[in-house]
Amino acid sequence: MSSVLDEVFETFEPSPELVSVMLGSEPAVALSLDIGTSGVRAALFDERGRELDGGSARANWILPATSFDELDADELVNEVARAIDALLAKPNHLNKTIELVAISCFWHSLVGVDAEGRATTPVFGWAETRAAQAAEELRARFNEAEIHARTGCRFHPSYWPAKLLWLRKERPDVYKSTARWLSFADYLMLRFFGEIATSLSIASGTGLLDQRARAWDGDLAQALDIPADALPKIASSDHRFIGLANDYAERWPQLSFARFFPAIADGAANNIGAGCVSADKAALMIGTSGAMRVLYEGEPPAKLPSELWCYRADRTRVVVGGALSDGGGLFAWMKESLALNDDDESIERALDLIEPDSHGLTVLPFWAGERSTGWSTTARGAILGLTPRTQPVEILRASMEAVAYRFTLIADALEAIAPRAEIVASGNALRASPVWTQILADVLGRPVSLCGLPEASTRGAALIALEAAGKIESIEAVAIPCERVYEPDARRHTRYREGLERQQEIYERLIRH
């Protein structure tokens, strides 16, 4: 799947200025792709990390977010390509020279390929829960605390060790026919360039990387009987993919001379795009799922709290935090299932009229299972306290509060890593609901600043690529606007603490019994 450009670039790499002369185009820009759980967004940025007006396009996945546990690998590649098509077809950008292509991609996915590079499995996403029993077997077999300290990951169905053990037992023929195990970001580059190489960032979310050694954990892989050559090569810091495969080179002549950077994981990109690049700022994101993270330059924590994970943005920066499997996806499920057919503004007004924790409901928001903070492999969603007088909008409000309670537990655990860090919120779910952002501030009892950028991950990927290419001095030097600060209300905070204690008591009885 290589192109004739491979041979050209072995001996010659044209400068951006020469490329502009050759193509008769405008100054170089960066194209950034954000491949998330709801779809893919493509956007163009200038060399200072500013998104170009009218320079974006989006393609939504055909399947709903609640089905993001098993998807066709080639269909996802086609959707990514469709987003690139849409962007490059915009008339005002037809003559742009694109020098760099940056990619942000969802963490924790797994897809197998055979010796010819064909997919042997679907793409298994983080929402895959069928490996729950395999995760429990791993906990019984290994010292999970030691593995957590090395890899930054607990034994859980969202990570590779449990997924691979499950596949070996449940789909042995597929397992035997698989030559390499990849993340979707790796599979995308295999299709685009015919080359297999993964970034340290993507590898760090597999559960098989030694975070301090910045290499695959050989002892764990050997204990799991995973051959070393079945794992992708970890790309060096200066690795670039150059020379698209013929079909794609013909399809996108604007990318003929572009250097593609190995994908950075979307969580790390979100932190960078939201300006949370030191331990004094924590990024709180609610998209389909949810997460709260700090990113900083240095090594993993000497003692990582059991509630949290630790991954990498690159070779010098780590990301520590917690992730919730339910966020905007749960909100969307509630709206549809409860037949809340009013327009979004009407629903938002109705939500705002409900007093904190006044509905008498307790929700365990585990529709897609639990990751942080308890890492239960069997947790499922629950709504308690329903009466004939309960209104659908009250159930929706209770679910939003329930998600905020789980963020409080993550914030408490992060205090050991980043005491009283400023909280910066992002994500389409929060941008669409000031009520939810205010709930978070009141539940946390801390101000929450809403990031002024609608697409933080797309920008974050662009910034780290521009930094690596020497276009900007550093990601830390780029200012991020704040749209609004939500201040907490002490009275509401006290009321919410009661709701959190009630939720946790029920959690301990039903989930941790």
PDB file of N, CA and C in Angstrom, residues 120-197:
ATOM      1  N   THR A 120      -9.149  -8.389  10.981  1.00  0.00           N
ATOM      2  CA  THR A 120      -9.713  -9.689  11.373  1.00  0.00           C
ATOM      3  C   THR A 120     -10.817  -9.537  12.411  1.00  0.00           C
ATOM      4  N   THR A 121     -10.940  -8.365  12.977  1.00  0.00           N
ATOM      5  CA  THR A 121     -11.952  -8.105  14.007  1.00  0.00           C
ATOM      6  C   THR A 121     -12.608  -6.756  13.725  1.00  0.00           C
ATOM      7  N   PRO A 122     -13.736  -6.502  14.355  1.00  0.00           N
ATOM      8  CA  PRO A 122     -14.235  -5.131  14.361  1.00  0.00           C
ATOM      9  C   PRO A 122     -13.315  -4.273  15.227  1.00  0.00           C
ATOM     10  N   VAL A 123     -13.587  -2.978  15.263  1.00  0.00           N
ATOM     11  CA  VAL A 123     -12.931  -2.095  16.217  1.00  0.00           C
ATOM     12  C   VAL A 123     -13.699  -2.198  17.526  1.00  0.00           C
ATOM     13  N   PHE A 124     -13.026  -2.692  18.555  1.00  0.00           N
ATOM     14  CA  PHE A 124     -13.633  -2.763  19.889  1.00  0.00           C
ATOM     15  C   PHE A 124     -13.286  -1.465  20.626  1.00  0.00           C
ATOM     16  N   GLY A 125     -14.306  -0.726  21.034  1.00  0.00           N
ATOM     17  CA  GLY A 125     -14.088   0.545  21.706  1.00  0.00           C
ATOM     18  C   GLY A 125     -14.019   0.399  23.209  1.00  0.00           C
ATOM     19  N   TRP A 126     -13.873   1.538  23.888  1.00  0.00           N
ATOM     20  CA  TRP A 126     -13.780   1.512  25.348  1.00  0.00           C
ATOM     21  C   TRP A 126     -15.076   1.034  25.992  1.00  0.00           C
ATOM     22  N   ALA A 127     -16.198   1.128  25.271  1.00  0.00           N
ATOM     23  CA  ALA A 127     -17.481   0.735  25.844  1.00  0.00           C
ATOM     24  C   ALA A 127     -17.708  -0.766  25.802  1.00  0.00           C
ATOM     25  N   GLU A 128     -16.780  -1.524  25.253  1.00  0.00           N
ATOM     26  CA  GLU A 128     -16.886  -2.977  25.215  1.00  0.00           C
ATOM     27  C   GLU A 128     -16.873  -3.536  26.640  1.00  0.00           C
ATOM     28  N   THR A 129     -17.930  -4.252  27.026  1.00  0.00           N
ATOM     29  CA  THR A 129     -18.020  -4.783  28.393  1.00  0.00           C
ATOM     30  C   THR A 129     -18.012  -6.310  28.437  1.00  0.00           C
ATOM     31  N   ARG A 130     -17.971  -6.971  27.283  1.00  0.00           N
ATOM     32  CA  ARG A 130     -18.022  -8.438  27.288  1.00  0.00           C
ATOM     33  C   ARG A 130     -16.757  -9.067  27.859  1.00  0.00           C
ATOM     34  N   ALA A 131     -15.711  -8.271  28.009  1.00  0.00           N
ATOM     35  CA  ALA A 131     -14.467  -8.792  28.591  1.00  0.00           C
ATOM     36  C   ALA A 131     -14.440  -8.646  30.110  1.00  0.00           C
ATOM     37  N   ALA A 132     -15.598  -8.424  30.727  1.00  0.00           N
ATOM     38  CA  ALA A 132     -15.642  -8.210  32.182  1.00  0.00           C
ATOM     39  C   ALA A 132     -15.093  -9.411  32.952  1.00  0.00           C
ATOM     40  N   GLN A 133     -15.501 -10.618  32.564  1.00  0.00           N
ATOM     41  CA  GLN A 133     -15.020 -11.802  33.273  1.00  0.00           C
ATOM     42  C   GLN A 133     -13.521 -11.979  33.082  1.00  0.00           C
ATOM     43  N   ALA A 134     -13.035 -11.655  31.900  1.00  0.00           N
ATOM     44  CA  ALA A 134     -11.589 -11.738  31.652  1.00  0.00           C
ATOM     45  C   ALA A 134     -10.831 -10.777  32.561  1.00  0.00           C
ATOM     46  N   ALA A 135     -11.378  -9.587  32.786  1.00  0.00           N
ATOM     47  CA  ALA A 135     -10.735  -8.624  33.691  1.00  0.00           C
ATOM     48  C   ALA A 135     -10.677  -9.173  35.107  1.00  0.00           C
ATOM     49  N   GLU A 136     -11.743  -9.845  35.538  1.00  0.00           N
ATOM     50  CA  GLU A 136     -11.743 -10.437  36.869  1.00  0.00           C
ATOM     51  C   GLU A 136     -10.713 -11.555  36.967  1.00  0.00           C
ATOM     52  N   GLU A 137     -10.543 -12.325  35.913  1.00  0.00           N
ATOM     53  CA  GLU A 137      -9.526 -13.382  35.898  1.00  0.00           C
ATOM     54  C   GLU A 137      -8.129 -12.779  36.026  1.00  0.00           C
ATOM     55  N   LEU A 138      -7.899 -11.670  35.366  1.00  0.00           N
ATOM     56  CA  LEU A 138      -6.603 -11.005  35.457  1.00  0.00           C
ATOM     57  C   LEU A 138      -6.347 -10.490  36.869  1.00  0.00           C
ATOM     58  N   ARG A 139      -7.371  -9.975  37.516  1.00  0.00           N
ATOM     59  CA  ARG A 139      -7.215  -9.501  38.891  1.00  0.00           C
ATOM     60  C   ARG A 139      -6.862 -10.638  39.834  1.00  0.00           C
ATOM     61  N   ALA A 140      -7.404 -11.805  39.559  1.00  0.00           N
ATOM     62  CA  ALA A 140      -7.101 -12.960  40.402  1.00  0.00           C
ATOM     63  C   ALA A 140      -5.708 -13.519  40.127  1.00  0.00           C
ATOM     64  N   ARG A 141      -5.231 -13.314  38.930  1.00  0.00           N
ATOM     65  CA  ARG A 141      -3.961 -13.910  38.506  1.00  0.00           C
ATOM     66  C   ARG A 141      -2.753 -13.041  38.821  1.00  0.00           C
ATOM     67  N   PHE A 142      -2.919 -11.705  38.750  1.00  0.00           N
ATOM     68  CA  PHE A 142      -1.798 -10.782  38.913  1.00  0.00           C
ATOM     69  C   PHE A 142      -2.000  -9.894  40.140  1.00  0.00           C
ATOM     70  N   ASN A 143      -0.920  -9.246  40.551  1.00  0.00           N
ATOM     71  CA  ASN A 143      -1.000  -8.209  41.567  1.00  0.00           C
ATOM     72  C   ASN A 143      -1.396  -6.922  40.850  1.00  0.00           C
ATOM     73  N   GLU A 144      -2.678  -6.575  40.926  1.00  0.00           N
ATOM     74  CA  GLU A 144      -3.177  -5.445  40.149  1.00  0.00           C
ATOM     75  C   GLU A 144      -2.506  -4.136  40.551  1.00  0.00           C
ATOM     76  N   ALA A 145      -2.186  -3.975  41.819  1.00  0.00           N
ATOM     77  CA  ALA A 145      -1.545  -2.736  42.266  1.00  0.00           C
ATOM     78  C   ALA A 145      -0.193  -2.554  41.579  1.00  0.00           C
ATOM     79  N   GLU A 146       0.576  -3.629  41.421  1.00  0.00           N
ATOM     80  CA  GLU A 146       1.869  -3.530  40.747  1.00  0.00           C
ATOM     81  C   GLU A 146       1.705  -3.207  39.265  1.00  0.00           C
ATOM     82  N   ILE A 147       0.727  -3.843  38.621  1.00  0.00           N
ATOM     83  CA  ILE A 147       0.474  -3.584  37.206  1.00  0.00           C
ATOM     84  C   ILE A 147       0.001  -2.142  37.019  1.00  0.00           C
ATOM     85  N   HIS A 148      -0.862  -1.672  37.913  1.00  0.00           N
ATOM     86  CA  HIS A 148      -1.362  -0.304  37.851  1.00  0.00           C
ATOM     87  C   HIS A 148      -0.216   0.695  37.979  1.00  0.00           C
ATOM     88  N   ALA A 149       0.716   0.431  38.876  1.00  0.00           N
ATOM     89  CA  ALA A 149       1.847   1.334  39.080  1.00  0.00           C
ATOM     90  C   ALA A 149       2.740   1.389  37.836  1.00  0.00           C
ATOM     91  N   ARG A 150       2.877   0.272  37.116  1.00  0.00           N
ATOM     92  CA  ARG A 150       3.738   0.231  35.928  1.00  0.00           C
ATOM     93  C   ARG A 150       3.040   0.774  34.685  1.00  0.00           C
ATOM     94  N   THR A 151       1.819   0.322  34.454  1.00  0.00           N
ATOM     95  CA  THR A 151       1.140   0.640  33.201  1.00  0.00           C
ATOM     96  C   THR A 151       0.201   1.837  33.308  1.00  0.00           C
ATOM     97  N   GLY A 152      -0.109   2.248  34.534  1.00  0.00           N
ATOM     98  CA  GLY A 152      -1.064   3.336  34.723  1.00  0.00           C
ATOM     99  C   GLY A 152      -2.500   2.922  34.533  1.00  0.00           C
ATOM    100  N   CYS A 153      -2.747   1.627  34.324  1.00  0.00           N
ATOM    101  CA  CYS A 153      -4.084   1.122  34.012  1.00  0.00           C
ATOM    102  C   CYS A 153      -4.484   0.005  34.971  1.00  0.00           C
ATOM    103  N   ARG A 154      -5.734   0.007  35.364  1.00  0.00           N
ATOM    104  CA  ARG A 154      -6.310  -1.097  36.124  1.00  0.00           C
ATOM    105  C   ARG A 154      -6.702  -2.213  35.156  1.00  0.00           C
ATOM    106  N   PHE A 155      -6.988  -3.403  35.701  1.00  0.00           N
ATOM    107  CA  PHE A 155      -7.553  -4.457  34.862  1.00  0.00           C
ATOM    108  C   PHE A 155      -9.033  -4.148  34.661  1.00  0.00           C
ATOM    109  N   HIS A 156      -9.414  -3.947  33.411  1.00  0.00           N
ATOM    110  CA  HIS A 156     -10.768  -3.498  33.101  1.00  0.00           C
ATOM    111  C   HIS A 156     -11.077  -3.841  31.654  1.00  0.00           C
ATOM    112  N   PRO A 157     -12.344  -4.080  31.311  1.00  0.00           N
ATOM    113  CA  PRO A 157     -12.691  -4.439  29.930  1.00  0.00           C
ATOM    114  C   PRO A 157     -12.306  -3.398  28.891  1.00  0.00           C
ATOM    115  N   SER A 158     -12.104  -2.151  29.293  1.00  0.00           N
ATOM    116  CA  SER A 158     -11.769  -1.109  28.318  1.00  0.00           C
ATOM    117  C   SER A 158     -10.341  -1.222  27.803  1.00  0.00           C
ATOM    118  N   TYR A 159      -9.471  -1.980  28.499  1.00  0.00           N
ATOM    119  CA  TYR A 159      -8.068  -2.068  28.113  1.00  0.00           C
ATOM    120  C   TYR A 159      -7.764  -3.378  27.377  1.00  0.00           C
ATOM    121  N   TRP A 160      -6.604  -3.406  26.727  1.00  0.00           N
ATOM    122  CA  TRP A 160      -6.225  -4.536  25.877  1.00  0.00           C
ATOM    123  C   TRP A 160      -6.072  -5.875  26.603  1.00  0.00           C
ATOM    124  N   PRO A 161      -5.435  -5.952  27.785  1.00  0.00           N
ATOM    125  CA  PRO A 161      -5.247  -7.275  28.381  1.00  0.00           C
ATOM    126  C   PRO A 161      -6.545  -8.064  28.523  1.00  0.00           C
ATOM    127  N   ALA A 162      -7.602  -7.431  29.030  1.00  0.00           N
ATOM    128  CA  ALA A 162      -8.875  -8.135  29.188  1.00  0.00           C
ATOM    129  C   ALA A 162      -9.498  -8.453  27.832  1.00  0.00           C
ATOM    130  N   LYS A 163      -9.440  -7.510  26.902  1.00  0.00           N
ATOM    131  CA  LYS A 163     -10.011  -7.744  25.573  1.00  0.00           C
ATOM    132  C   LYS A 163      -9.329  -8.922  24.875  1.00  0.00           C
ATOM    133  N   LEU A 164      -7.988  -8.975  24.955  1.00  0.00           N
ATOM    134  CA  LEU A 164      -7.249 -10.036  24.281  1.00  0.00           C
ATOM    135  C   LEU A 164      -7.518 -11.397  24.918  1.00  0.00           C
ATOM    136  N   LEU A 165      -7.606 -11.431  26.247  1.00  0.00           N
ATOM    137  CA  LEU A 165      -7.916 -12.689  26.922  1.00  0.00           C
ATOM    138  C   LEU A 165      -9.306 -13.168  26.529  1.00  0.00           C
ATOM    139  N   TRP A 166     -10.260 -12.234  26.464  1.00  0.00           N
ATOM    140  CA  TRP A 166     -11.628 -12.578  26.074  1.00  0.00           C
ATOM    141  C   TRP A 166     -11.667 -13.105  24.639  1.00  0.00           C
ATOM    142  N   LEU A 167     -10.972 -12.433  23.718  1.00  0.00           N
ATOM    143  CA  LEU A 167     -10.958 -12.879  22.328  1.00  0.00           C
ATOM    144  C   LEU A 167     -10.319 -14.257  22.189  1.00  0.00           C
ATOM    145  N   ARG A 168      -9.259 -14.495  22.925  1.00  0.00           N
ATOM    146  CA  ARG A 168      -8.582 -15.790  22.841  1.00  0.00           C
ATOM    147  C   ARG A 168      -9.517 -16.921  23.245  1.00  0.00           C
ATOM    148  N   LYS A 169     -10.376 -16.655  24.232  1.00  0.00           N
ATOM    149  CA  LYS A 169     -11.284 -17.699  24.717  1.00  0.00           C
ATOM    150  C   LYS A 169     -12.555 -17.808  23.888  1.00  0.00           C
ATOM    151  N   GLU A 170     -13.122 -16.644  23.516  1.00  0.00           N
ATOM    152  CA  GLU A 170     -14.424 -16.639  22.864  1.00  0.00           C
ATOM    153  C   GLU A 170     -14.349 -16.705  21.341  1.00  0.00           C
ATOM    154  N   ARG A 171     -13.270 -16.235  20.742  1.00  0.00           N
ATOM    155  CA  ARG A 171     -13.138 -16.239  19.292  1.00  0.00           C
ATOM    156  C   ARG A 171     -11.746 -16.758  18.914  1.00  0.00           C
ATOM    157  N   PRO A 172     -11.463 -18.022  19.265  1.00  0.00           N
ATOM    158  CA  PRO A 172     -10.106 -18.558  19.068  1.00  0.00           C
ATOM    159  C   PRO A 172      -9.647 -18.546  17.615  1.00  0.00           C
ATOM    160  N   ASP A 173     -10.551 -18.807  16.662  1.00  0.00           N
ATOM    161  CA  ASP A 173     -10.150 -18.819  15.255  1.00  0.00           C
ATOM    162  C   ASP A 173      -9.720 -17.427  14.808  1.00  0.00           C
ATOM    163  N   VAL A 174     -10.468 -16.421  15.236  1.00  0.00           N
ATOM    164  CA  VAL A 174     -10.115 -15.045  14.902  1.00  0.00           C
ATOM    165  C   VAL A 174      -8.789 -14.673  15.549  1.00  0.00           C
ATOM    166  N   TYR A 175      -8.619 -15.073  16.796  1.00  0.00           N
ATOM    167  CA  TYR A 175      -7.388 -14.756  17.523  1.00  0.00           C
ATOM    168  C   TYR A 175      -6.172 -15.361  16.809  1.00  0.00           C
ATOM    169  N   LYS A 176      -6.302 -16.625  16.361  1.00  0.00           N
ATOM    170  CA  LYS A 176      -5.176 -17.286  15.704  1.00  0.00           C
ATOM    171  C   LYS A 176      -4.851 -16.678  14.346  1.00  0.00           C
ATOM    172  N   SER A 177      -5.869 -16.143  13.678  1.00  0.00           N
ATOM    173  CA  SER A 177      -5.645 -15.579  12.345  1.00  0.00           C
ATOM    174  C   SER A 177      -5.095 -14.163  12.391  1.00  0.00           C
ATOM    175  N   THR A 178      -4.969 -13.599  13.586  1.00  0.00           N
ATOM    176  CA  THR A 178      -4.508 -12.220  13.740  1.00  0.00           C
ATOM    177  C   THR A 178      -2.992 -12.171  13.907  1.00  0.00           C
ATOM    178  N   ALA A 179      -2.350 -11.373  13.064  1.00  0.00           N
ATOM    179  CA  ALA A 179      -0.894 -11.222  13.137  1.00  0.00           C
ATOM    180  C   ALA A 179      -0.477 -10.046  13.998  1.00  0.00           C
ATOM    181  N   ARG A 180      -1.271  -8.955  13.991  1.00  0.00           N
ATOM    182  CA  ARG A 180      -0.932  -7.747  14.751  1.00  0.00           C
ATOM    183  C   ARG A 180      -2.176  -7.203  15.431  1.00  0.00           C
ATOM    184  N   TRP A 181      -1.976  -6.627  16.614  1.00  0.00           N
ATOM    185  CA  TRP A 181      -3.049  -5.959  17.337  1.00  0.00           C
ATOM    186  C   TRP A 181      -2.780  -4.458  17.310  1.00  0.00           C
ATOM    187  N   LEU A 182      -3.774  -3.691  16.898  1.00  0.00           N
ATOM    188  CA  LEU A 182      -3.612  -2.257  16.689  1.00  0.00           C
ATOM    189  C   LEU A 182      -4.734  -1.482  17.360  1.00  0.00           C
ATOM    190  N   SER A 183      -4.496  -0.190  17.552  1.00  0.00           N
ATOM    191  CA  SER A 183      -5.565   0.750  17.848  1.00  0.00           C
ATOM    192  C   SER A 183      -6.136   1.227  16.515  1.00  0.00           C
ATOM    193  N   PHE A 184      -7.334   1.828  16.568  1.00  0.00           N
ATOM    194  CA  PHE A 184      -7.909   2.284  15.302  1.00  0.00           C
ATOM    195  C   PHE A 184      -7.018   3.322  14.633  1.00  0.00           C
ATOM    196  N   ALA A 185      -6.383   4.194  15.414  1.00  0.00           N
ATOM    197  CA  ALA A 185      -5.487   5.192  14.826  1.00  0.00           C
ATOM    198  C   ALA A 185      -4.369   4.520  14.032  1.00  0.00           C
ATOM    199  N   ASP A 186      -3.863   3.395  14.533  1.00  0.00           N
ATOM    200  CA  ASP A 186      -2.815   2.661  13.826  1.00  0.00           C
ATOM    201  C   ASP A 186      -3.360   2.049  12.539  1.00  0.00           C
ATOM    202  N   TYR A 187      -4.583   1.510  12.613  1.00  0.00           N
ATOM    203  CA  TYR A 187      -5.198   0.904  11.433  1.00  0.00           C
ATOM    204  C   TYR A 187      -5.430   1.956  10.353  1.00  0.00           C
ATOM    205  N   LEU A 188      -5.803   3.149  10.760  1.00  0.00           N
ATOM    206  CA  LEU A 188      -6.014   4.240   9.809  1.00  0.00           C
ATOM    207  C   LEU A 188      -4.729   4.545   9.048  1.00  0.00           C
ATOM    208  N   MET A 189      -3.602   4.633   9.752  1.00  0.00           N
ATOM    209  CA  MET A 189      -2.331   4.901   9.094  1.00  0.00           C
ATOM    210  C   MET A 189      -1.888   3.716   8.228  1.00  0.00           C
ATOM    211  N   LEU A 190      -2.241   2.510   8.643  1.00  0.00           N
ATOM    212  CA  LEU A 190      -1.944   1.344   7.812  1.00  0.00           C
ATOM    213  C   LEU A 190      -2.677   1.442   6.482  1.00  0.00           C
ATOM    214  N   ARG A 191      -3.933   1.864   6.530  1.00  0.00           N
ATOM    215  CA  ARG A 191      -4.704   2.017   5.289  1.00  0.00           C
ATOM    216  C   ARG A 191      -4.199   3.193   4.459  1.00  0.00           C
ATOM    217  N   PHE A 192      -3.831   4.276   5.110  1.00  0.00           N
ATOM    218  CA  PHE A 192      -3.389   5.467   4.388  1.00  0.00           C
ATOM    219  C   PHE A 192      -1.977   5.322   3.828  1.00  0.00           C
ATOM    220  N   PHE A 193      -1.092   4.613   4.552  1.00  0.00           N
ATOM    221  CA  PHE A 193       0.333   4.613   4.187  1.00  0.00           C
ATOM    222  C   PHE A 193       0.944   3.218   4.046  1.00  0.00           C
ATOM    223  N   GLY A 194       0.231   2.177   4.451  1.00  0.00           N
ATOM    224  CA  GLY A 194       0.809   0.844   4.394  1.00  0.00           C
ATOM    225  C   GLY A 194       1.880   0.615   5.430  1.00  0.00           C
ATOM    226  N   GLU A 195       1.859   1.370   6.505  1.00  0.00           N
ATOM    227  CA  GLU A 195       2.895   1.308   7.539  1.00  0.00           C
ATOM    228  C   GLU A 195       2.249   1.161   8.912  1.00  0.00           C
ATOM    229  N   ILE A 196       2.857   0.351   9.760  1.00  0.00           N
ATOM    230  CA  ILE A 196       2.355   0.173  11.118  1.00  0.00           C
ATOM    231  C   ILE A 196       3.323   0.803  12.109  1.00  0.00           C
ATOM    232  N   ALA A 197       2.844   1.821  12.802  1.00  0.00           N
ATOM    233  CA  ALA A 197       3.602   2.468  13.873  1.00  0.00           C
ATOM    234  C   ALA A 197       2.599   3.208  14.741  1.00  0.00           C
TER     235      ALA A 197
END
